Amino acid sequence: MKNLLRATACAVVMISCYSCSVESAETTQEESLTTQEDLASFVAPEVQCSSQDPQAVLTNNSLLPVDFEVLDQFGLLITHAYGVAAGDVSSVLTFPDGVTTFIVSTEIFSKEIKIDMENCMIYEVEIDVNNQLNTDDPIQL
């Protein structure tokens, strides 16, 4: 009985030794520091827009080429993107703030939109496959 008790105690000690792993404290600290550095690199500082001119961009998902014009409050052409092909996106157009008229036209339709554009705003116009505008409101940058 004495031998059975010693054998059981020895078995318990050996099982606990084999089931545990030993790690260096330095390795764990280095891994946590690396992880903190990695997280810091993923967090981008939030940059606030300050007095950037308004912008507009046209995404043409229709089957027709589209003309995109930007006019000022007096009806004078400020900038444009003519012949934006089907499936393409125009370049980003910048213009001064104020009441702005956007004219989007193809060979079968023409649409005029007036918006009071302020600094740090972008108007993203999207035309769907049915030649319909999907956007009416500008976005604050």
Steps between C-alpha positions, in 0.01 A plus 500: 500500500789728579650440157165568328473836676856596396436390141181706483674809642787453255257463209314818598826696519619367162167572326497855629860551382428373150174689459646843586720708277758750609527832317751772553360826637720693255338332199152587622596863563665531158193355329270740682722796410502397136125467508461849650731643232301325230175644636650848513594475133143407402342798678503789258472849641173667408570799278238770498431680174563872519396723211552246221307597185184301427535202268285291268550162335278304261470120489341382175336157536269559203553373148542849350781757519417785739590870507541662842511879533546720807366856478523786749206703636502718188478203263863520389682173434764441769617148416381192315554134416376433148448152357537293817478153349268226621649333807751782562544758774582862422796677652430693819384849404569788740329838499432799730232480769154649454182412317606253235307348210590152383380391157512129422405412144503218246350480152162403651471710819628808679472570872580823683572502876559815709683466830654757735846346521722594791869439556590141593203351311493247217208422272527143376264456206420144398298402196356148503435264208152650456647850452372613840694715749561316827628796701346832593698614803863604538721339765707689757871414476 
